[in-house]
Coordinates of C-alpha atoms in Angstrom, one line a residue:
Chain Y
X1 CA -7.2 13.5 38.0
X2 CA -10.7 14.3 39.2
X3 CA -9.4 17.7 40.5
X4 CA -8.0 18.6 37.1
X5 CA -11.3 17.6 35.5
X6 CA -13.2 19.9 37.8
X7 CA -10.7 22.7 37.0
X8 CA -11.3 22.3 33.3
X9 CA -15.1 22.3 33.9
X10 CA -14.9 25.6 35.8
X11 CA -12.9 27.3 33.2
X12 CA -14.6 26.2 30.0
X13 CA -18.1 25.1 31.0
X14 CA -19.2 21.5 31.4
X15 CA -19.3 20.3 27.8
X16 CA -16.2 22.0 26.5
X17 CA -14.4 21.4 29.7
X18 CA -14.9 17.7 29.5
X19 CA -13.7 17.7 25.9
X20 CA -10.7 19.8 26.5
X21 CA -9.8 17.7 29.6
X22 CA -9.9 14.5 27.6
X23 CA -7.9 16.2 24.8
X24 CA -5.2 17.4 27.2
X25 CA -5.1 14.0 28.9
X26 CA -4.7 12.2 25.6
X27 CA -2.1 14.6 24.3
X28 CA 0.0 14.0 27.5
X29 CA -0.5 10.2 27.2
X30 CA 0.7 10.4 23.5
X31 CA 3.8 12.3 24.6
X32 CA 4.3 9.6 27.3
X33 CA 4.4 7.0 24.5
X34 CA 6.2 8.9 21.7
X35 CA 9.0 10.4 23.7
X36 CA 10.3 7.1 25.2
X37 CA 9.8 5.6 21.7
X38 CA 12.0 8.2 20.0
X39 CA 14.6 7.8 22.8
X40 CA 14.4 4.1 22.2
X41 CA 14.9 4.7 18.5
X42 CA 18.0 6.8 19.1
X43 CA 19.6 4.2 21.4
X44 CA 18.6 1.4 19.0
X45 CA 20.9 3.0 16.4
X46 CA 23.7 2.9 19.0
X47 CA 22.8 -0.7 19.9
X48 CA 22.9 -1.6 16.2
X49 CA 26.3 -0.1 15.7
X50 CA 27.7 -1.6 18.9
X51 CA 26.3 -5.1 18.3
X52 CA 27.3 -5.3 14.7
X53 CA 30.7 -4.0 15.7
X54 CA 30.9 -6.8 18.3
X55 CA 30.0 -9.4 15.7
X56 CA 32.6 -8.1 13.3
X57 CA 35.3 -7.8 16.1
X58 CA 35.4 -4.1 16.0
X59 CA 34.7 -1.6 18.8
X60 CA 32.0 0.6 17.4
X61 CA 31.3 4.2 18.5
X62 CA 33.4 4.9 21.6
X63 CA 34.2 8.6 21.5
X64 CA 31.2 10.8 22.3
X65 CA 30.6 10.9 26.1
X66 CA 28.7 13.0 28.6
X67 CA 30.7 15.6 30.6
X68 CA 33.9 13.7 29.9
X69 CA 33.0 10.7 32.0
X70 CA 35.2 7.9 30.5
X71 CA 32.9 4.9 31.2
X72 CA 30.0 6.6 29.3
X73 CA 32.1 6.6 26.1
X74 CA 29.9 6.0 23.1
X75 CA 26.6 6.8 24.9
X76 CA 26.5 10.3 23.6
X77 CA 26.7 9.2 20.0
X78 CA 22.9 9.2 19.2
X79 CA 22.6 12.7 20.7
X80 CA 25.6 13.9 18.7
X81 CA 24.1 12.4 15.5
X82 CA 20.8 14.1 16.2
X83 CA 22.4 17.5 16.7
X84 CA 24.5 17.0 13.5
X85 CA 21.3 16.1 11.5
X86 CA 19.5 19.1 12.7
X87 CA 22.4 21.4 11.8
X88 CA 22.6 20.2 8.2
X89 CA 21.0 21.9 5.3
X90 CA 18.0 20.2 3.6
X91 CA 18.6 20.4 -0.1
X92 CA 15.6 20.2 -2.4
X93 CA 16.7 18.9 -5.9
X94 CA 16.1 21.1 -8.9
X95 CA 12.7 20.6 -10.6
X96 CA 11.5 18.4 -7.6
X97 CA 8.0 18.7 -6.4
X98 CA 8.8 20.8 -3.3
X99 CA 5.5 20.3 -1.4
X100 CA 5.5 16.5 -1.9
X101 CA 9.2 16.3 -1.3
X102 CA 8.7 17.8 2.2
X103 CA 5.5 15.9 2.8
X104 CA 7.0 12.4 2.2
X105 CA 9.0 12.1 5.4
X106 CA 6.0 13.2 7.4
X107 CA 3.8 10.6 5.7
X108 CA 6.4 8.0 6.6
X109 CA 6.8 8.8 10.3
X110 CA 3.1 9.6 11.0
X111 CA 1.7 6.0 10.5
X112 CA 4.7 4.6 12.2
X113 CA 3.8 6.6 15.3
X114 CA 0.0 6.4 14.9
X115 CA 0.0 2.6 15.1
X116 CA 1.3 2.8 18.7
X117 CA -2.1 4.2 19.8
X118 CA -3.6 0.7 20.3
X119 CA -0.5 -1.1 21.6
X120 CA -1.0 -2.4 25.1
X121 CA 2.0 -2.2 27.4
X122 CA 0.4 -4.1 30.2
X123 CA -3.1 -5.3 31.2
X124 CA -4.2 -1.7 32.0
X125 CA -1.7 0.5 30.2
X126 CA -3.1 1.2 26.7
X127 CA -4.0 4.5 25.1
X128 CA -6.9 3.4 23.0
X129 CA -8.5 0.1 23.9
X130 CA -10.5 -0.4 20.7
X131 CA -12.1 -3.6 19.5
X132 CA -10.6 -3.5 16.0
X133 CA -7.0 -2.9 17.3
X134 CA -5.3 -5.4 15.0
X135 CA -7.1 -4.1 11.9
X136 CA -6.2 -0.6 12.9
X137 CA -2.5 -1.6 13.1
X138 CA -2.7 -3.3 9.7
X139 CA -4.3 -0.2 8.2
X140 CA -1.8 2.2 9.7
X141 CA 1.3 0.1 8.7
X142 CA -0.1 -0.2 5.2
X143 CA -0.2 3.6 5.0
X144 CA 3.6 3.8 5.5
X145 CA 4.2 2.9 1.8
X146 CA 3.0 6.3 0.7
X147 CA 5.9 8.2 2.2
X148 CA 8.2 6.0 0.2
X149 CA 6.4 6.3 -3.0
X150 CA 6.0 10.1 -2.8
X151 CA 9.6 10.5 -1.7
X152 CA 10.9 8.6 -4.8
X153 CA 8.6 10.4 -7.2
X154 CA 9.0 13.9 -5.8
X155 CA 12.8 13.7 -5.8
X156 CA 13.0 13.8 -9.6
X157 CA 15.8 11.3 -9.5
X158 CA 16.2 8.0 -11.3
X159 CA 17.8 6.2 -8.4
X160 CA 15.2 7.3 -6.0
X161 CA 12.5 6.2 -8.4
X162 CA 14.0 2.8 -8.8
X163 CA 14.2 2.4 -5.0
X164 CA 10.5 3.4 -4.8
X165 CA 9.4 0.8 -7.3
X166 CA 11.3 -1.9 -5.5
X167 CA 10.0 -0.9 -2.1
X168 CA 6.3 -0.4 -3.1
X169 CA 6.2 -3.9 -4.7
X170 CA 7.9 -5.5 -1.8
X171 CA 5.8 -3.8 0.9
X172 CA 2.5 -4.7 -0.8
X173 CA 3.6 -8.3 -1.3
X174 CA 4.7 -8.9 2.2
X175 CA 1.7 -7.2 3.7
X176 CA -0.4 -10.1 2.4
X177 CA 1.7 -12.8 4.1
X178 CA 1.8 -10.7 7.3
X179 CA -2.0 -10.3 7.3
X180 CA -2.6 -14.0 6.7
X181 CA -0.3 -14.8 9.6
X182 CA -2.2 -12.5 11.8
X183 CA -5.5 -14.1 10.7
X184 CA -4.3 -17.3 12.4
X185 CA -3.6 -15.3 15.6
X186 CA -7.1 -13.8 15.6
X187 CA -8.7 -17.2 14.9
X188 CA -7.0 -18.6 18.0
X189 CA -7.8 -15.6 20.2
X190 CA -11.2 -14.9 18.6
X191 CA -10.6 -11.2 19.2
X192 CA -9.1 -8.3 17.3
X193 CA -8.3 -6.5 20.5
X194 CA -4.6 -6.7 21.3
X195 CA -5.2 -6.8 25.0
X196 CA -7.6 -9.7 24.6
X197 CA -5.1 -11.5 22.4
X198 CA -2.5 -11.4 25.2
X199 CA -5.2 -12.5 27.7
X200 CA -5.9 -15.5 25.5
X201 CA -2.4 -16.7 26.0
X202 CA -2.6 -16.7 29.8
X203 CA -2.0 -20.0 31.5
X204 CA 0.6 -21.8 33.5
X205 CA 3.7 -21.1 31.4
X206 CA 5.1 -20.2 28.0
X207 CA 3.5 -23.3 26.5
X208 CA 0.3 -21.4 26.4
X209 CA 1.7 -18.7 24.1
X210 CA 0.7 -18.8 20.5
X211 CA 4.3 -19.2 19.6
X212 CA 4.0 -23.0 20.1
X213 CA 0.9 -23.9 18.0
X214 CA 1.5 -21.1 15.4
X215 CA 5.3 -21.5 15.2
X216 CA 5.4 -21.3 11.3
X217 CA 3.2 -18.3 11.5
X218 CA 5.5 -16.6 13.9
X219 CA 8.4 -17.2 11.5
X220 CA 6.3 -15.9 8.6
X221 CA 5.2 -12.8 10.6
X222 CA 8.7 -12.0 11.8
X223 CA 10.4 -12.4 8.4
X224 CA 7.6 -10.4 6.7
X225 CA 8.2 -7.8 9.4
X226 CA 11.9 -7.6 8.5
X227 CA 10.9 -7.2 4.9
X228 CA 8.2 -4.6 5.7
X229 CA 10.7 -2.5 7.5
X230 CA 13.2 -2.8 4.6
X231 CA 15.9 -4.2 6.8
X232 CA 18.7 -6.4 5.7
X233 CA 18.5 -9.0 4.1
X234 CA 15.5 -7.5 2.4
X235 CA 17.0 -4.0 2.0
X236 CA 16.9 -3.9 -1.8
X237 CA 15.0 -0.6 -1.4
X238 CA 18.2 0.9 -0.2
X239 CA 20.7 -1.3 -2.0
X240 CA 23.6 1.1 -1.6
X241 CA 25.8 -1.1 -3.9
X242 CA 23.1 -1.1 -6.6
X243 CA 21.0 2.1 -6.5
X244 CA 23.0 4.3 -4.1
X245 CA 20.5 4.6 -1.3
X246 CA 17.1 4.0 -2.8
X247 CA 14.2 6.3 -2.3
X248 CA 15.8 8.7 0.1
X249 CA 19.0 9.3 -1.9
X250 CA 18.1 13.0 -2.5
X251 CA 17.2 13.7 1.2
X252 CA 19.6 15.3 3.6
X253 CA 19.7 16.6 7.1
X254 CA 16.6 16.3 9.2
X255 CA 14.4 15.1 6.3
X256 CA 16.6 12.1 5.9
X257 CA 16.7 11.6 9.7
X258 CA 12.9 11.4 9.7
X259 CA 13.0 8.5 7.3
X260 CA 15.6 6.9 9.5
X261 CA 13.5 7.4 12.6
X262 CA 10.5 5.9 10.9
X263 CA 12.5 2.8 9.9
X264 CA 13.6 2.2 13.5
X265 CA 10.2 3.0 15.0
X266 CA 8.7 0.4 12.6
X267 CA 11.3 -2.1 13.7
X268 CA 10.3 -1.6 17.4
X269 CA 6.6 -1.8 16.3
X270 CA 7.1 -5.1 14.6
X271 CA 9.0 -6.4 17.6
X272 CA 6.3 -5.3 20.1
X273 CA 3.6 -6.7 17.9
X274 CA 5.4 -10.1 17.5
X275 CA 5.9 -10.3 21.3
X276 CA 2.2 -9.4 21.9
X277 CA 0.8 -11.8 19.4
X278 CA 3.1 -14.8 19.7
X279 CA 5.3 -14.4 22.8
X280 CA 2.6 -13.6 25.3
X281 CA 3.1 -9.9 25.6
X282 CA 3.6 -8.9 29.2
X283 CA 3.1 -12.4 30.6
X284 CA 6.0 -14.1 32.4
X285 CA 7.3 -17.4 30.9
X286 CA 6.5 -19.3 34.1
X287 CA 3.6 -18.3 36.4
X288 CA 5.7 -19.1 39.5
X289 CA 7.2 -16.9 42.1
X290 CA 10.6 -15.6 40.9
X291 CA 9.2 -14.8 37.5
X292 CA 5.9 -13.2 38.6
X293 CA 7.8 -10.8 40.9
X294 CA 9.2 -9.0 37.8
X295 CA 6.5 -6.6 36.5
X296 CA 4.9 -7.4 33.2
X297 CA 6.2 -4.3 31.5
X298 CA 9.8 -5.5 32.0
X299 CA 8.9 -8.9 30.5
X300 CA 7.5 -7.1 27.4
X301 CA 10.7 -5.0 27.2
X302 CA 12.8 -8.1 27.4
X303 CA 10.9 -9.8 24.6
X304 CA 11.1 -6.7 22.4
X305 CA 14.8 -6.4 23.1
X306 CA 15.4 -10.0 22.1
X307 CA 13.5 -9.6 18.8
X308 CA 15.3 -6.3 18.0
X309 CA 18.6 -8.1 18.7
X310 CA 17.4 -10.6 16.0
X311 CA 16.9 -7.8 13.6
X312 CA 20.4 -6.6 14.1
X313 CA 21.8 -10.2 14.1
X314 CA 20.1 -10.8 10.6
X315 CA 21.7 -7.6 9.3
X316 CA 25.2 -8.7 10.4
X317 CA 24.7 -12.3 9.1
X318 CA 22.8 -12.6 5.8
X319 CA 23.7 -11.3 2.4
X320 CA 21.1 -9.3 0.6
X321 CA 18.3 -11.2 -1.3
X322 CA 18.1 -10.9 -5.0
X323 CA 15.0 -9.0 -6.0
X324 CA 13.2 -11.9 -7.8
X325 CA 13.9 -14.2 -4.9
X326 CA 12.3 -11.7 -2.5
X327 CA 9.2 -11.8 -4.6
X328 CA 9.3 -15.6 -4.8
X329 CA 9.7 -15.9 -1.0
X330 CA 6.7 -13.6 -0.4
X331 CA 4.3 -14.9 -3.0
X332 CA 5.3 -18.6 -3.6
X333 CA 6.5 -19.6 -0.2
X334 CA 4.9 -17.5 2.6
X335 CA 1.4 -17.1 1.2
X336 CA 0.8 -20.8 0.5
X337 CA 2.2 -21.7 3.9
X338 CA -0.2 -19.3 5.6
X339 CA -3.2 -20.4 3.6
X340 CA -2.6 -24.0 4.4
X341 CA -2.1 -23.2 8.1
X342 CA -5.4 -21.2 8.2
X343 CA -7.3 -24.1 6.7
X344 CA -5.6 -26.5 9.1
X345 CA -6.3 -24.3 12.1
X346 CA -9.9 -23.9 11.0
X347 CA -10.3 -27.7 10.8
X348 CA -8.8 -28.2 14.2
X349 CA -11.0 -25.6 15.7
X350 CA -14.1 -27.3 14.3
X351 CA -13.2 -30.6 16.1
X352 CA -15.8 -31.8 18.6
X353 CA -15.2 -30.3 22.1
X354 CA -14.4 -33.7 23.5
X355 CA -11.3 -33.8 21.4
X356 CA -10.5 -30.1 22.0
X357 CA -10.6 -30.7 25.7
X358 CA -7.7 -33.2 25.8
X359 CA -4.2 -32.3 26.8
X360 CA -2.3 -30.5 24.2
X361 CA -5.2 -28.8 22.5
X362 CA -6.9 -27.4 25.6
X363 CA -3.8 -25.3 26.3
X364 CA -4.6 -22.9 23.4
X365 CA -8.1 -23.3 22.2
X366 CA -10.5 -22.0 24.8
Chain P
X1 CA -22.2 23.0 17.9
X2 CA -21.0 19.9 19.6
X3 CA -17.8 18.1 19.0
X4 CA -19.2 15.3 16.7
X5 CA -20.9 17.9 14.6
X6 CA -17.7 20.0 14.2
X7 CA -15.7 16.9 13.2
X8 CA -18.5 15.8 10.8
X9 CA -18.3 19.2 9.0
X10 CA -14.6 19.1 9.0
X11 CA -14.5 15.6 7.4
X12 CA -17.2 16.5 5.0
X13 CA -15.4 19.7 3.9
X14 CA -12.1 17.9 3.4
X15 CA -13.9 15.1 1.5
X16 CA -15.7 17.4 -0.9
X17 CA -12.6 19.6 -1.5
X18 CA -10.3 16.6 -2.1
X19 CA -12.9 15.0 -4.4
X20 CA -13.1 18.2 -6.4
X21 CA -9.3 18.3 -6.4
X22 CA -9.2 14.8 -7.9
X23 CA -11.0 16.0 -11.1
X24 CA -9.5 19.5 -11.3
X25 CA -5.9 18.9 -10.5
X26 CA -3.6 19.2 -13.5
X27 CA -1.1 16.7 -12.3
X28 CA -2.3 13.0 -12.4
X29 CA -0.1 12.1 -9.4
X30 CA -1.7 14.9 -7.4
X31 CA -5.1 13.6 -8.4
X32 CA -4.2 10.1 -7.2
X33 CA -2.9 11.5 -3.9
X34 CA -6.1 13.6 -3.4
X35 CA -8.1 10.5 -4.1
X36 CA -6.2 8.8 -1.3
X37 CA -7.1 11.7 1.0
X38 CA -10.7 11.4 -0.1
X39 CA -10.8 7.7 0.8
X40 CA -9.1 8.4 4.1
X41 CA -11.6 11.1 5.0
X42 CA -14.6 9.0 4.1
X43 CA -13.1 6.3 6.3
X44 CA -13.2 8.9 9.1
X45 CA -16.9 9.6 8.4
X46 CA -17.7 5.9 8.5
X47 CA -15.8 5.6 11.8
X48 CA -18.1 8.4 13.2
X49 CA -21.1 6.3 12.1
X50 CA -19.8 3.4 14.2
X51 CA -18.9 1.3 11.2
X52 CA -15.3 0.7 12.3
X53 CA -14.7 -2.5 10.3
X54 CA -15.8 -0.9 7.0
X55 CA -13.8 2.3 7.8
X56 CA -10.6 0.4 8.6
X57 CA -11.1 -2.0 5.7
X58 CA -11.5 1.0 3.4
X59 CA -8.1 2.3 4.5
X60 CA -6.5 -1.1 4.5
X61 CA -7.7 -2.2 1.0
X62 CA -8.2 1.0 -1.0
X63 CA -5.6 3.3 0.6
X64 CA -3.1 0.6 1.5
X65 CA -3.2 -1.6 -1.7
X66 CA -5.4 -0.4 -4.5
X67 CA -4.3 3.2 -4.6
X68 CA -0.6 2.2 -4.2
X69 CA -0.9 0.3 -7.5
X70 CA -2.8 3.1 -9.0
X71 CA -0.1 5.6 -8.0
X72 CA 2.5 3.2 -9.3
X73 CA 1.0 3.2 -12.8
X74 CA 0.2 6.9 -12.8
X75 CA 3.8 7.8 -11.8
X76 CA 5.3 5.9 -14.7
X77 CA 3.0 7.4 -17.3
X78 CA 4.5 10.2 -19.4
X79 CA 1.3 12.3 -19.7
X80 CA 1.1 15.1 -22.2
X81 CA -1.6 17.4 -20.8
X82 CA -2.2 19.2 -24.1
X83 CA -3.0 16.1 -26.1
X84 CA -5.3 15.0 -23.2
X85 CA -7.2 18.3 -23.4
X86 CA -7.5 18.2 -27.2
X87 CA -11.0 16.6 -27.5
X88 CA -12.5 18.3 -24.4
X89 CA -15.2 20.3 -26.2
X90 CA -16.0 17.5 -28.6
X91 CA -16.7 15.1 -25.8
X92 CA -18.2 17.6 -23.4
X93 CA -21.9 17.1 -24.3
X94 CA -21.5 13.3 -23.9
X95 CA -19.7 13.7 -20.5
X96 CA -22.3 16.2 -19.3
X97 CA -25.1 13.9 -20.3
X98 CA -23.5 11.0 -18.4
X99 CA -23.1 13.3 -15.3
X100 CA -26.8 14.3 -15.5
X101 CA -28.0 10.7 -15.7
X102 CA -25.9 9.8 -12.7
X103 CA -27.2 12.8 -10.7
X104 CA -30.8 11.9 -11.7
X105 CA -30.3 8.3 -10.5
X106 CA -28.8 9.3 -7.2
X107 CA -31.6 11.8 -6.5
X108 CA -34.2 9.2 -7.5
X109 CA -32.9 7.0 -4.7
X110 CA -32.4 9.7 -2.1
X111 CA -35.7 11.6 -2.7
X112 CA -37.8 8.6 -3.1
X113 CA -40.7 8.5 -0.6
X114 CA -40.2 4.9 0.3
X115 CA -36.4 5.0 0.5
X116 CA -35.6 8.5 1.6
X117 CA -33.3 9.4 4.4
X118 CA -36.3 10.1 6.6
X119 CA -37.6 6.5 6.1
X120 CA -34.5 4.8 7.4
X121 CA -34.7 3.6 11.0
X122 CA -32.5 5.3 13.5
X123 CA -29.5 3.0 14.1
X124 CA -29.5 1.7 17.6
X125 CA -26.8 2.8 20.0
X126 CA -24.5 -0.1 20.9
X127 CA -22.7 -1.0 24.2
X128 CA -19.0 -0.3 24.5
X129 CA -18.1 -4.0 24.0
X130 CA -20.1 -4.3 20.8
X131 CA -17.9 -5.6 18.0
X132 CA -18.9 -4.4 14.6
X133 CA -16.4 -6.9 13.1
X134 CA -17.8 -9.9 14.8
X135 CA -21.4 -9.0 13.9
X136 CA -20.5 -8.5 10.2
X137 CA -18.6 -11.7 10.1
X138 CA -21.5 -13.6 11.5
X139 CA -23.9 -12.1 9.0
X140 CA -21.6 -12.7 6.1
X141 CA -21.0 -16.4 6.9
X142 CA -24.6 -17.3 7.9
X143 CA -27.3 -15.2 6.3
X144 CA -25.5 -13.9 3.2
X145 CA -23.1 -16.8 2.7
X146 CA -24.1 -17.6 -0.9
X147 CA -23.8 -14.0 -2.1
X148 CA -20.5 -13.7 -0.3
X149 CA -19.1 -16.9 -1.8
X150 CA -20.4 -15.9 -5.2
X151 CA -18.5 -12.6 -4.9
X152 CA -15.4 -14.4 -3.8
X153 CA -15.6 -16.8 -6.8
X154 CA -16.1 -13.8 -9.2
X155 CA -13.0 -12.1 -7.7
X156 CA -11.0 -15.4 -8.0
X157 CA -12.0 -15.7 -11.7
X158 CA -11.0 -12.1 -12.3
X159 CA -7.7 -12.8 -10.7
X160 CA -7.0 -15.9 -12.7
X161 CA -8.0 -14.1 -15.9
X162 CA -5.8 -11.2 -15.2
X163 CA -2.8 -13.5 -14.6
X164 CA -3.7 -15.6 -17.6
X165 CA -3.9 -12.5 -19.8
X166 CA -0.5 -11.2 -18.8
X167 CA 1.3 -14.5 -18.7
X168 CA 3.3 -15.2 -21.8
X169 CA 6.1 -17.6 -22.4
X170 CA 9.0 -15.9 -24.0
X171 CA 11.6 -18.0 -25.8
X172 CA 15.3 -17.8 -24.9
X173 CA 14.9 -16.5 -21.4
X174 CA 17.2 -17.8 -18.6
X175 CA 15.6 -19.1 -15.5
X176 CA 17.0 -20.3 -12.2
X177 CA 15.2 -22.7 -10.0
X178 CA 16.0 -21.6 -6.4
X179 CA 15.2 -25.1 -5.1
X180 CA 17.9 -26.5 -7.3
X181 CA 20.3 -23.8 -6.3
X182 CA 19.8 -24.5 -2.6
X183 CA 20.2 -28.2 -3.1
X184 CA 23.6 -27.9 -4.6
X185 CA 26.3 -29.7 -2.7
X186 CA 30.0 -29.0 -2.6
X187 CA 30.9 -32.1 -4.6
X188 CA 28.7 -31.0 -7.5
X189 CA 30.7 -27.8 -8.0
X190 CA 34.2 -28.3 -6.6
X191 CA 36.6 -31.1 -7.3
X192 CA 39.6 -31.2 -5.0
X193 CA 42.6 -32.7 -6.7
X194 CA 45.7 -33.7 -4.9
X195 CA 48.7 -32.8 -6.9
X196 CA 52.3 -33.4 -5.9
X197 CA 54.3 -30.2 -5.6
X198 CA 56.6 -29.5 -8.4
X199 CA 60.3 -30.3 -8.0
X200 CA 62.9 -27.6 -8.2
X201 CA 65.0 -28.0 -11.3

């Protein structure tokens, strides 16, 4: 690392060499995050099809394989899907706004990937260790709605526009509940830095995780996360039985695939954020020997995998919400619950330290 | 030119160009999107000034919520550009006068001897662990708590008023209470009757 830095300094001079060095380093780190993420997205689609097939007593994709190896049957499916999507023609509807039509998928995937910059994977592994990490994530995820809005408007199609209207209202509504649930987390941890939030959950075992004192907030956050990603049972934006396929009905080929990628990248993002903020991130469930031998990154992956399984499980289980009931759930159920919980939590935190020091409270409030 | 300067001029150029685009663009949706770009770029400028909380809040509130609703409304309008441009020259003197007054006011503040850019103290450099958010929060809830609470109450009143203005009771509408729907039991809906099977003639 030091050697590479010196090399850059020799080639470009001290000041520009330092800058170009950090630029190259960060670009490589970004690749190191985004490439596994996109691979994870590809195999999440396979996992979704396989798991839902299992729940519906089917087999799922079992044909595409690598080099004709029989026991890898099905594992080539995401690759085959990607190749197919790249080969397909992108059709721009007549009288569509061409520039915005192409820009929309980009505006959807860019925030979904940009939010990963502040996500810590272990105590040291984080690209940008900034103080306002949680706020940054909220800001980035709130940008994602523009891709949807522009896609629906630029397509020059009634169905796409209906899908856009539904999605925009849904995303803005659930962002509020999500934000309030996260306010509870940062009240407990007294920090906006995601790494510090995990460190605040350190202790003997899983009892120290914010999952226990903030359990209703975890449910609110996770259900809002499902709604934010437009997954079933909140997928009225797509609603294939009502409005064909919602905002991306006019998209084909790679442009459609980019929307698809963004949806799955957002799912993984919600899962990793929920595990960082409520499930102790990279911390093992018990701080004793067989559990501490497994590296923290594996624990984080296990937690993400479980939450992603829940996403797929919901999709296979619940029927789609009716639109007015989605709005009711967001505005009349989640937001009051979170507001009450914030006031309650604030009250508890203001108790005298002699009460905060006794057994159940001293686990979480430091 | 160092890297911060280059990025400042980049942000400033994008900001000015997008702000010009907002008022010159023919399509209102393009205008709204350019306004989004202007907000985002000014957030970048604030970030360079070390005001990370304000910058991120600008993105979160204005870009993430306010402009979404704006765009929502603008997209649904069926705007006829010709009728919009009809009274342009009639109203031009009035608009120009307003613009001049605003420019004069801004220059009065910026070129004032006691409140010029030169008079402001150089902001101190902060350590890496300095949290802008924490500092702002402490100031808002201690020194400026009354002003802050007053602003919050005004916003609340505005919210209540907006809801009260749009809320109207229509007659003859059908309404479902989800709580009642959920509370339905099988015996409310289904009656199982045991009937003897019919005999063969």
